[in-house]
Each structure stands twice: as C-alpha cells, then as structure tokens.
GROMACS .gro file of C-alpha atoms in nm:
model
  349
    1GLY     CA    1  -3.293   0.331  -6.555
    2GLU     CA    2  -3.231   0.627  -6.332
    3ARG     CA    3  -2.903   0.664  -6.126
    4ALA     CA    4  -2.930   0.592  -5.754
    5LYS     CA    5  -2.856   0.929  -5.560
    6LEU     CA    6  -2.714   0.998  -5.216
    7SER     CA    7  -2.899   1.258  -4.981
    8PRO     CA    8  -2.758   1.403  -4.680
    9VAL     CA    9  -2.947   1.175  -4.462
   10ASP     CA   10  -2.761   0.878  -4.618
   11LEU     CA   11  -2.418   1.025  -4.521
   12ALA     CA   12  -2.542   1.115  -4.163
   13TRP     CA   13  -2.330   0.826  -4.021
   14LEU     CA   14  -2.015   0.939  -4.194
   15GLU     CA   15  -2.044   1.291  -4.013
   16TYR     CA   16  -2.082   1.113  -3.687
   17GLU     CA   17  -1.786   0.852  -3.765
   18ILE     CA   18  -1.577   1.176  -3.822
   19LYS     CA   19  -1.673   1.359  -3.504
   20ARG     CA   20  -1.628   1.028  -3.324
   21THR     CA   21  -1.265   0.986  -3.476
   22ALA     CA   22  -1.192   1.351  -3.416
   23LYS     CA   23  -1.256   1.318  -3.051
   24LYS     CA   24  -1.061   0.991  -3.019
   25THR     CA   25  -0.766   1.145  -3.181
   26ILE     CA   26  -0.764   1.465  -2.940
   27ALA     CA   27  -0.828   1.228  -2.636
   28LYS     CA   28  -0.537   1.007  -2.756
   29ASP     CA   29  -0.275   1.304  -2.788
   30ARG     CA   30  -0.396   1.428  -2.467
   31ALA     CA   31  -0.318   1.089  -2.299
   32ARG     CA   32   0.022   1.058  -2.456
   33ALA     CA   33   0.143   1.384  -2.294
   34GLU     CA   34  -0.003   1.312  -1.967
   35GLU     CA   35   0.121   0.951  -1.967
   36MET     CA   36   0.470   1.060  -2.023
   37ARG     CA   37   0.437   1.325  -1.732
   38LEU     CA   38   0.322   1.046  -1.505
   39SER     CA   39   0.569   0.799  -1.586
   40GLN     CA   40   0.854   1.072  -1.532
   41LEU     CA   41   0.708   1.144  -1.198
   42LYS     CA   42   0.654   0.771  -1.108
   43LEU     CA   43   1.013   0.703  -1.198
   44GLU     CA   44   1.139   1.005  -1.005
   45SER     CA   45   0.940   0.920  -0.692
   46THR     CA   46   1.075   0.565  -0.684
   47GLN     CA   47   1.437   0.665  -0.738
   48ARG     CA   48   1.395   0.918  -0.472
   49LEU     CA   49   1.263   0.695  -0.230
   50MET     CA   50   1.535   0.422  -0.288
   51GLN     CA   51   1.794   0.705  -0.242
   52PHE     CA   52   1.624   0.812   0.094
   53LYS     CA   53   1.605   0.460   0.241
   54GLU     CA   54   1.976   0.421   0.159
   55PHE     CA   55   2.033   0.730   0.322
   56LEU     CA   56   1.860   0.622   0.629
   57GLN     CA   57   2.048   0.301   0.617
   58LYS     CA   58   2.382   0.479   0.638
   59ARG     CA   59   2.269   0.764   0.880
   60CYS     CA   60   2.090   0.539   1.116
   61GLY     CA   61   2.223   0.203   1.060
   62GLY     CA   62   1.859   0.062   1.009
   63TYR     CA   63   1.491   0.138   0.986
   64ILE     CA   64   1.426   0.035   1.335
   65HIS     CA   65   1.681   0.298   1.463
   66ALA     CA   66   1.573   0.567   1.223
   67TRP     CA   67   1.213   0.535   1.319
   68ARG     CA   68   1.252   0.504   1.708
   69GLN     CA   69   1.528   0.748   1.742
   70VAL     CA   70   1.459   1.006   1.455
   71PHE     CA   71   1.107   1.011   1.322
   72SER     CA   72   0.897   0.897   1.637
   73PRO     CA   73   1.105   0.893   1.947
   74ASP     CA   74   0.801   0.952   2.183
   75SER     CA   75   0.810   0.654   2.425
   76HIS     CA   76   0.454   0.717   2.512
   77SER     CA   77   0.320   0.685   2.168
   78ALA     CA   78   0.072   0.394   2.113
   79CYS     CA   79   0.075   0.397   1.749
   80MET     CA   80   0.429   0.553   1.635
   81MET     CA   81   0.242   0.746   1.343
   82VAL     CA   82   0.438   1.020   1.175
   83SER     CA   83   0.231   1.282   1.043
   84ARG     CA   84   0.313   1.480   0.686
   85GLN     CA   85   0.445   1.797   0.862
   86GLN     CA   86   0.646   1.557   1.117
   87PHE     CA   87   0.797   1.402   0.832
   88MET     CA   88   0.912   1.676   0.629
   89LYS     CA   89   1.059   1.851   0.966
   90VAL     CA   90   1.271   1.542   1.033
   91CYS     CA   91   1.395   1.507   0.681
   92VAL     CA   92   1.526   1.891   0.689
   93GLN     CA   93   1.676   1.815   1.043
   94LEU     CA   94   1.843   1.502   0.873
   95GLY     CA   95   1.970   1.741   0.580
   96PHE     CA   96   1.761   1.531   0.326
   97CYS     CA   97   1.541   1.837   0.149
   98ARG     CA   98   1.531   1.764  -0.217
   99ASN     CA   99   1.169   1.624  -0.334
  100VAL     CA  100   1.059   1.517  -0.001
  101GLY     CA  101   0.713   1.555  -0.118
  102LEU     CA  102   0.768   1.268  -0.360
  103ILE     CA  103   0.887   1.056  -0.126
  104TRP     CA  104   0.598   1.101   0.110
  105LYS     CA  105   0.342   1.035  -0.157
  106GLU     CA  106   0.531   0.672  -0.206
  107LEU     CA  107   0.505   0.632   0.157
  108ASP     CA  108   0.136   0.755   0.191
  109ARG     CA  109  -0.016   0.567  -0.094
  110ASN     CA  110  -0.348   0.565   0.071
  111CYS     CA  111  -0.357   0.944   0.162
  112ARG     CA  112  -0.412   0.893   0.513
  113GLY     CA  113  -0.186   1.170   0.614
  114HIS     CA  114   0.026   0.973   0.826
  115ILE     CA  115   0.253   0.687   0.786
  116SER     CA  116   0.415   0.407   1.015
  117LEU     CA  117   0.719   0.173   1.035
  118VAL     CA  118   0.526  -0.083   0.847
  119ASP     CA  119   0.499   0.188   0.535
  120LEU     CA  120   0.868   0.247   0.562
  121ASP     CA  121   0.991  -0.107   0.573
  122PHE     CA  122   0.766  -0.406   0.650
  123LYS     CA  123   1.051  -0.650   0.743
  124SER     CA  124   1.159  -0.404   1.032
  125ALA     CA  125   0.788  -0.371   1.142
  126GLU     CA  126   0.762  -0.745   1.129
  127MET     CA  127   1.090  -0.792   1.338
  128LEU     CA  128   0.995  -0.529   1.603
  129ALA     CA  129   0.645  -0.651   1.651
  130LYS     CA  130   0.751  -1.007   1.695
  131PHE     CA  131   1.019  -0.878   1.962
  132GLN     CA  132   0.726  -0.732   2.149
  133THR     CA  133   0.531  -1.062   2.118
  134PHE     CA  134   0.828  -1.231   2.212
  135LEU     CA  135   0.857  -1.024   2.530
  136ASN     CA  136   0.502  -1.032   2.630
  137THR     CA  137   0.498  -1.437   2.592
  138ASN     CA  138   0.809  -1.469   2.816
  139PHE     CA  139   0.781  -1.193   3.070
  140GLU     CA  140   0.506  -1.043   3.282
  141SER     CA  141   0.614  -0.689   3.169
  142VAL     CA  142   0.875  -0.498   2.969
  143THR     CA  143   1.039  -0.410   3.321
  144ALA     CA  144   1.056  -0.789   3.412
  145ALA     CA  145   1.228  -0.842   3.077
  146PHE     CA  146   1.474  -0.559   3.124
  147ARG     CA  147   1.547  -0.680   3.476
  148ALA     CA  148   1.620  -1.033   3.354
  149MET     CA  149   1.848  -0.895   3.101
  150ASP     CA  150   2.034  -0.661   3.326
  151VAL     CA  151   2.214  -0.975   3.518
  152THR     CA  152   2.459  -0.742   3.687
  153GLY     CA  153   2.193  -0.515   3.822
  154SER     CA  154   2.375  -0.203   3.685
  155GLY     CA  155   2.052  -0.037   3.536
  156HIS     CA  156   2.248  -0.085   3.182
  157VAL     CA  157   2.232  -0.386   2.922
  158ARG     CA  158   2.482  -0.459   2.679
  159LEU     CA  159   2.435  -0.638   2.364
  160VAL     CA  160   2.595  -0.979   2.515
  161GLU     CA  161   2.330  -0.939   2.798
  162PHE     CA  162   2.078  -0.894   2.571
  163GLU     CA  163   2.172  -1.150   2.325
  164THR     CA  164   2.234  -1.422   2.611
  165THR     CA  165   1.916  -1.370   2.784
  166LEU     CA  166   1.681  -1.364   2.452
  167VAL     CA  167   1.884  -1.621   2.259
  168GLY     CA  168   1.870  -1.836   2.563
  169LEU     CA  169   1.484  -1.828   2.542
  170GLY     CA  170   1.464  -1.892   2.180
  171MET     CA  171   1.519  -1.587   1.989
  172ASP     CA  172   1.699  -1.549   1.676
  173LYS     CA  173   2.065  -1.400   1.733
  174ASP     CA  174   2.074  -1.191   1.428
  175SER     CA  175   1.740  -1.053   1.525
  176THR     CA  176   1.829  -0.944   1.844
  177LYS     CA  177   2.140  -0.789   1.738
  178MET     CA  178   1.957  -0.571   1.496
  179ILE     CA  179   1.686  -0.497   1.745
  180PHE     CA  180   1.922  -0.398   2.005
  181THR     CA  181   2.085  -0.152   1.762
  182GLY     CA  182   1.765  -0.033   1.663
  183MET     CA  183   1.673   0.071   2.017
  184LEU     CA  184   2.020   0.228   2.123
  185LYS     CA  185   2.042   0.629   2.176
  186GLU     CA  186   2.245   0.786   1.905
  187GLN     CA  187   2.454   0.942   2.214
  188ARG     CA  188   2.525   0.811   2.546
  189LEU     CA  189   2.719   1.052   2.757
  190ASP     CA  190   2.981   0.813   2.834
  191GLY     CA  191   3.008   0.685   2.479
  192ARG     CA  192   2.919   0.332   2.548
  193GLU     CA  193   2.647   0.124   2.375
  194TYR     CA  194   2.388  -0.020   2.630
  195LEU     CA  195   1.991   0.009   2.660
  196LEU     CA  196   1.822   0.155   2.963
  197GLU     CA  197   1.499   0.020   3.074
  198GLU     CA  198   1.338   0.356   2.937
  199ASP     CA  199   1.447   0.262   2.574
  200LEU     CA  200   1.225  -0.040   2.593
  201LEU     CA  201   0.891   0.109   2.760
  202PHE     CA  202   0.746   0.212   2.424
  203LEU     CA  203   0.666  -0.161   2.372
  204GLU     CA  204   0.413  -0.146   2.645
  205LYS     CA  205   0.240   0.136   2.469
  206TRP     CA  206   0.277   0.054   2.100
  207THR     CA  207  -0.007  -0.133   1.931
  208ALA     CA  208   0.136  -0.331   1.629
  209PRO     CA  209  -0.111  -0.413   1.342
  210SER     CA  210  -0.240  -0.763   1.445
  211TRP     CA  211  -0.180  -0.901   1.118
  212ILE     CA  212   0.186  -0.858   1.114
  213THR     CA  213   0.247  -1.110   1.356
  214ALA     CA  214  -0.045  -1.347   1.251
  215ALA     CA  215   0.006  -1.696   1.116
  216PRO     CA  216  -0.161  -1.719   0.750
  217ASN     CA  217  -0.503  -1.877   0.785
  218PHE     CA  218  -0.614  -1.999   0.447
  219HIS     CA  219  -0.933  -2.169   0.566
  220ALA     CA  220  -1.018  -1.807   0.694
  221MET     CA  221  -0.923  -1.648   0.374
  222HIS     CA  222  -1.151  -1.891   0.179
  223GLN     CA  223  -1.462  -1.787   0.386
  224VAL     CA  224  -1.373  -1.421   0.310
  225LYS     CA  225  -1.366  -1.486  -0.055
  226GLN     CA  226  -1.699  -1.707  -0.019
  227ARG     CA  227  -1.882  -1.399   0.162
  228LEU     CA  228  -1.768  -1.144  -0.099
  229VAL     CA  229  -1.893  -1.343  -0.384
  230THR     CA  230  -2.206  -1.416  -0.190
  231LYS     CA  231  -2.286  -1.039  -0.152
  232PHE     CA  232  -2.123  -0.913  -0.444
  233GLN     CA  233  -2.159  -1.176  -0.712
  234THR     CA  234  -1.809  -1.083  -0.858
  235TYR     CA  235  -1.460  -1.017  -0.682
  236LEU     CA  236  -1.446  -0.725  -0.927
  237ARG     CA  237  -1.732  -0.556  -0.796
  238ALA     CA  238  -1.637  -0.664  -0.430
  239TRP     CA  239  -1.287  -0.514  -0.494
  240ARG     CA  240  -1.439  -0.166  -0.617
  241LEU     CA  241  -1.698  -0.118  -0.335
  242VAL     CA  242  -1.547  -0.237  -0.015
  243LEU     CA  243  -1.174  -0.350  -0.042
  244ASP     CA  244  -1.025  -0.084  -0.279
  245TRP     CA  245  -1.290   0.188  -0.215
  246ASP     CA  246  -0.987   0.478  -0.245
  247GLY     CA  247  -0.903   0.357  -0.608
  248SER     CA  248  -0.530   0.311  -0.506
  249ASN     CA  249  -0.513  -0.054  -0.664
  250ARG     CA  250  -0.412  -0.199  -0.337
  251CYS     CA  251  -0.609  -0.287  -0.003
  252ASP     CA  252  -0.425  -0.209   0.300
  253TRP     CA  253  -0.508  -0.357   0.666
  254PRO     CA  254  -0.778  -0.089   0.740
  255GLU     CA  255  -0.951  -0.152   0.396
  256PHE     CA  256  -0.952  -0.513   0.471
  257GLN     CA  257  -1.097  -0.455   0.824
  258GLU     CA  258  -1.377  -0.240   0.679
  259GLY     CA  259  -1.446  -0.489   0.400
  260CYS     CA  260  -1.456  -0.778   0.648
  261ARG     CA  261  -1.708  -0.570   0.848
  262ALA     CA  262  -1.911  -0.521   0.537
  263ILE     CA  263  -1.971  -0.889   0.483
  264ASN     CA  264  -2.017  -0.962   0.844
  265PHE     CA  265  -1.692  -1.179   0.899
  266THR     CA  266  -1.578  -1.201   1.236
  267GLY     CA  267  -1.344  -1.467   1.213
  268ASP     CA  268  -0.947  -1.470   1.189
  269VAL     CA  269  -0.938  -1.135   1.007
  270ALA     CA  270  -0.564  -1.088   1.052
  271GLY     CA  271  -0.481  -1.444   0.959
  272ALA     CA  272  -0.683  -1.430   0.644
  273PHE     CA  273  -0.533  -1.100   0.558
  274ARG     CA  274  -0.178  -1.245   0.619
  275ALA     CA  275  -0.283  -1.529   0.379
  276PHE     CA  276  -0.402  -1.287   0.097
  277ASP     CA  277  -0.073  -1.088   0.141
  278ASP     CA  278   0.145  -1.373   0.008
  279ASP     CA  279   0.470  -1.141  -0.081
  280LEU     CA  280   0.424  -0.954   0.251
  281SER     CA  281   0.410  -0.620   0.093
  282GLY     CA  282   0.160  -0.486   0.361
  283TYR     CA  283  -0.122  -0.471   0.118
  284ILE     CA  284  -0.335  -0.705  -0.099
  285THR     CA  285  -0.368  -0.674  -0.456
  286LEU     CA  286  -0.656  -0.780  -0.689
  287MET     CA  287  -0.449  -1.039  -0.829
  288GLU     CA  288  -0.374  -1.190  -0.485
  289LEU     CA  289  -0.769  -1.171  -0.425
  290ASP     CA  290  -0.865  -1.376  -0.754
  291ALA     CA  291  -0.632  -1.399  -1.083
  292ASP     CA  292  -0.886  -1.450  -1.317
  293SER     CA  293  -1.065  -1.115  -1.215
  294CYS     CA  294  -0.710  -0.948  -1.243
  295LYS     CA  295  -0.647  -1.091  -1.586
  296PHE     CA  296  -0.996  -0.979  -1.680
  297LEU     CA  297  -0.928  -0.616  -1.574
  298VAL     CA  298  -0.584  -0.621  -1.717
  299ASP     CA  299  -0.696  -0.745  -2.071
  300PHE     CA  300  -0.955  -0.446  -2.077
  301LYS     CA  301  -0.676  -0.196  -1.959
  302GLU     CA  302  -0.431  -0.310  -2.221
  303TRP     CA  303  -0.714  -0.297  -2.502
  304ALA     CA  304  -0.786   0.060  -2.372
  305GLU     CA  305  -0.426   0.164  -2.364
  306ALA     CA  306  -0.374   0.031  -2.715
  307GLU     CA  307  -0.707   0.190  -2.843
  308PHE     CA  308  -0.699   0.502  -2.675
  309VAL     CA  309  -0.346   0.529  -2.505
  310SER     CA  310  -0.499   0.552  -2.163
  311VAL     CA  311  -0.803   0.461  -1.963
  312ARG     CA  312  -0.849   0.833  -1.887
  313SER     CA  313  -0.873   0.908  -2.253
  314MET     CA  314  -1.118   0.605  -2.313
  315PHE     CA  315  -1.335   0.747  -2.070
  316ALA     CA  316  -1.339   1.089  -2.221
  317VAL     CA  317  -1.441   0.939  -2.561
  318PHE     CA  318  -1.696   0.733  -2.412
  319ASP     CA  319  -1.864   0.993  -2.198
  320GLU     CA  320  -2.084   1.117  -2.468
  321ASP     CA  321  -2.280   1.349  -2.259
  322GLY     CA  322  -1.979   1.485  -2.080
  323ASN     CA  323  -2.114   1.448  -1.744
  324GLY     CA  324  -1.814   1.292  -1.603
  325GLU     CA  325  -1.994   0.949  -1.556
  326LEU     CA  326  -2.063   0.645  -1.784
  327SER     CA  327  -2.404   0.482  -1.792
  328TYR     CA  328  -2.435   0.142  -1.891
  329ARG     CA  329  -2.564   0.218  -2.223
  330GLU     CA  330  -2.269   0.452  -2.290
  331PHE     CA  331  -2.009   0.227  -2.152
  332THR     CA  332  -2.128  -0.110  -2.348
  333HIS     CA  333  -2.240   0.069  -2.658
  334ASN     CA  334  -1.879   0.232  -2.698
  335CYS     CA  335  -1.691  -0.092  -2.600
  336ARG     CA  336  -1.909  -0.272  -2.889
  337ILE     CA  337  -1.844   0.001  -3.154
  338HIS     CA  338  -1.478   0.031  -3.066
  339GLY     CA  339  -1.398  -0.346  -3.097
  340PHE     CA  340  -1.354  -0.450  -2.727
  341PRO     CA  341  -1.336  -0.817  -2.742
  342GLY     CA  342  -1.451  -0.908  -2.374
  343ASP     CA  343  -1.769  -0.904  -2.204
  344ALA     CA  344  -1.868  -0.544  -2.153
  345LYS     CA  345  -2.177  -0.625  -1.951
  346ASP     CA  346  -1.992  -0.821  -1.685
  347LEU     CA  347  -1.692  -0.567  -1.681
  348TYR     CA  348  -1.971  -0.284  -1.601
  349ARG     CA  349  -2.144  -0.455  -1.345
   0.00000   0.00000   0.00000
C-alpha cells in the first residue's frame, strides 16, 4: 500500500523541543558563570569577615570593648546601632580599609542599613544583656550598683572590686572580667584600669532585644506553629509570606515579631523565638521552623540545580511569556515536562 508520509504538522513538537532545549542550554551556561561569580564573592566575604573579627579581637581585646569604645561610644544611645556610613568611617580610622563593603553585607544580611552588637557577635551581646538584667534585678539603678562596687568611695571601680561585688551576688566570674574589660576606656590619664560611673550609664538607656535574655518557651513555639498552619495551611507559605518576606532565607527578630502580629499571637513572643533559634544564631531558619518543609524545598532546589544549574536559570526557562512571573500553569507544566518528581502543586501553593 501507500507509504505513510510525515507532514510539517507532525514535526511541530520537534521544533518546540529544539527551542526548549536551546533555551535551557543558554540558561544553564549563564547560570554556571553567575554561580561561579557568586561563589567566589561569598567565599571572599566570609573570609574578610573572619579576618575583621580577628582584627577586632587583637585590636580591642573583645567585641564588647570594640562596640562600646569604638563603634558605638555614645552613652546616651538606647539602641547602640551603627549605620553603614559610621561603620565605614570607624573601619578607616582603625586602619582596616580593604573590602569593607563586603564585610558590611555579611553583617547586615537583611539590608536594614544598620547593625548592632548582636550582628557582630551574639555571645557578646547576650553577655552584656544578661549583665544589664543582673544589675536591674539586684540594684535600684546603675548608680546604686556603681556605689555598691565602689567600696572605697574613690569614684573608681577596679577589677577586684567589680568581681568581688558581682560574684558575691551570684554572677559568673569569667563573665565579670570580660564585661569589665569591655567597658574600660582605652586610655586613662593615670594609666590605670578602672571604671567610672559614666562608663556604665549607657545600660540605663540601652534597650536590648528581649529575646536575648528570654528563656526558651517551647509551648509558645508550638502555639506559633499551630497559628501559622491554621492561617497559611503550610509552613512554606507562612515562611514566604510573613517570616522571610525579604527573601534572605532567615527570619530575624523584627521579622518574627511582625509574623506573630500577622497571626495575632500575643503570648511569649521572645520565648518562642528563643525556642526556635536552637543554635543561638540570632535568626530562625526554615529548618528550625519545620524540617519536613525544609527538606521539601531543598529537594526541589537540588533538582533545579541538577537540571538547570541554578534556580535562577530554571526560572528563566519556566517563564514562557517572559513577564518575570510564573503562573500556576507555567510552573506545574514545566515541572512535569522537565521531570520534577515532587508535588509541584503543593510547592507552588
């Protein structure tokens, strides 16, 4: 009989497949170049931050001293925040001038335009906040605390007096020494080491984030999780909409407070945050919020990187109409034809 013949219509799918493959190849090539650039930048940023922190330790003897005496010496400051401009200026004064912009980006991950001691070193911020709480618990005021420590009435408090008074009230000796050193002025006219009352007065103004000294409250944490699921159905949706709204892959204290307001949670917000932040990093990750949701997202990311080199290049391929957004149809359709093994519908939602 007559042999079957192919028409252009029969090969339309091939033309589409060729175009799709070419688009995918271009996106992958671009992604490889961008991935290499970002990887090198990240490595350099991390190294520079480590070098900067080592420099501060050697130059200032500790992060509390560096912050109080160099970056934020204003005793009347309630927040002890440092702006980008101020940070840059101090680094120049210290003689640390190379790639300071990279260091700033590492410290100001959420791009708020300012940083605090918490961003520089959480442990130091925690120690100082606990010291403030200790004074507030044991004395009527900072002035009263200083007078109690100034046993000779000289107006000066030396380390031995500082330690004797505070350790006698139950404070850890190692902490008292580190705090004493941290609040010392770099230079005294007589060359001796002692504190004046004015060196402690900033503690009456400073408002430390409440979560730093809060006890982990796991009951409050579970209440927050229940409210998030009730309102947003999934942890992933809650994470993207109210906890990590700036896309930094971390939820810091201000973001967490906003998230709790969004779900009308008025319980122990600080205790819940501390319970979530089990590694005391100063922020919450999706893994700390819900391990299963994190694995779901990581599986998708690993698939996208294996298939397209990066999520960004995957997006470029999926965005069929080039409008910079992915519709539900675009996302689920492309996940299916490119072989994503997970549930694309749940991921999109």
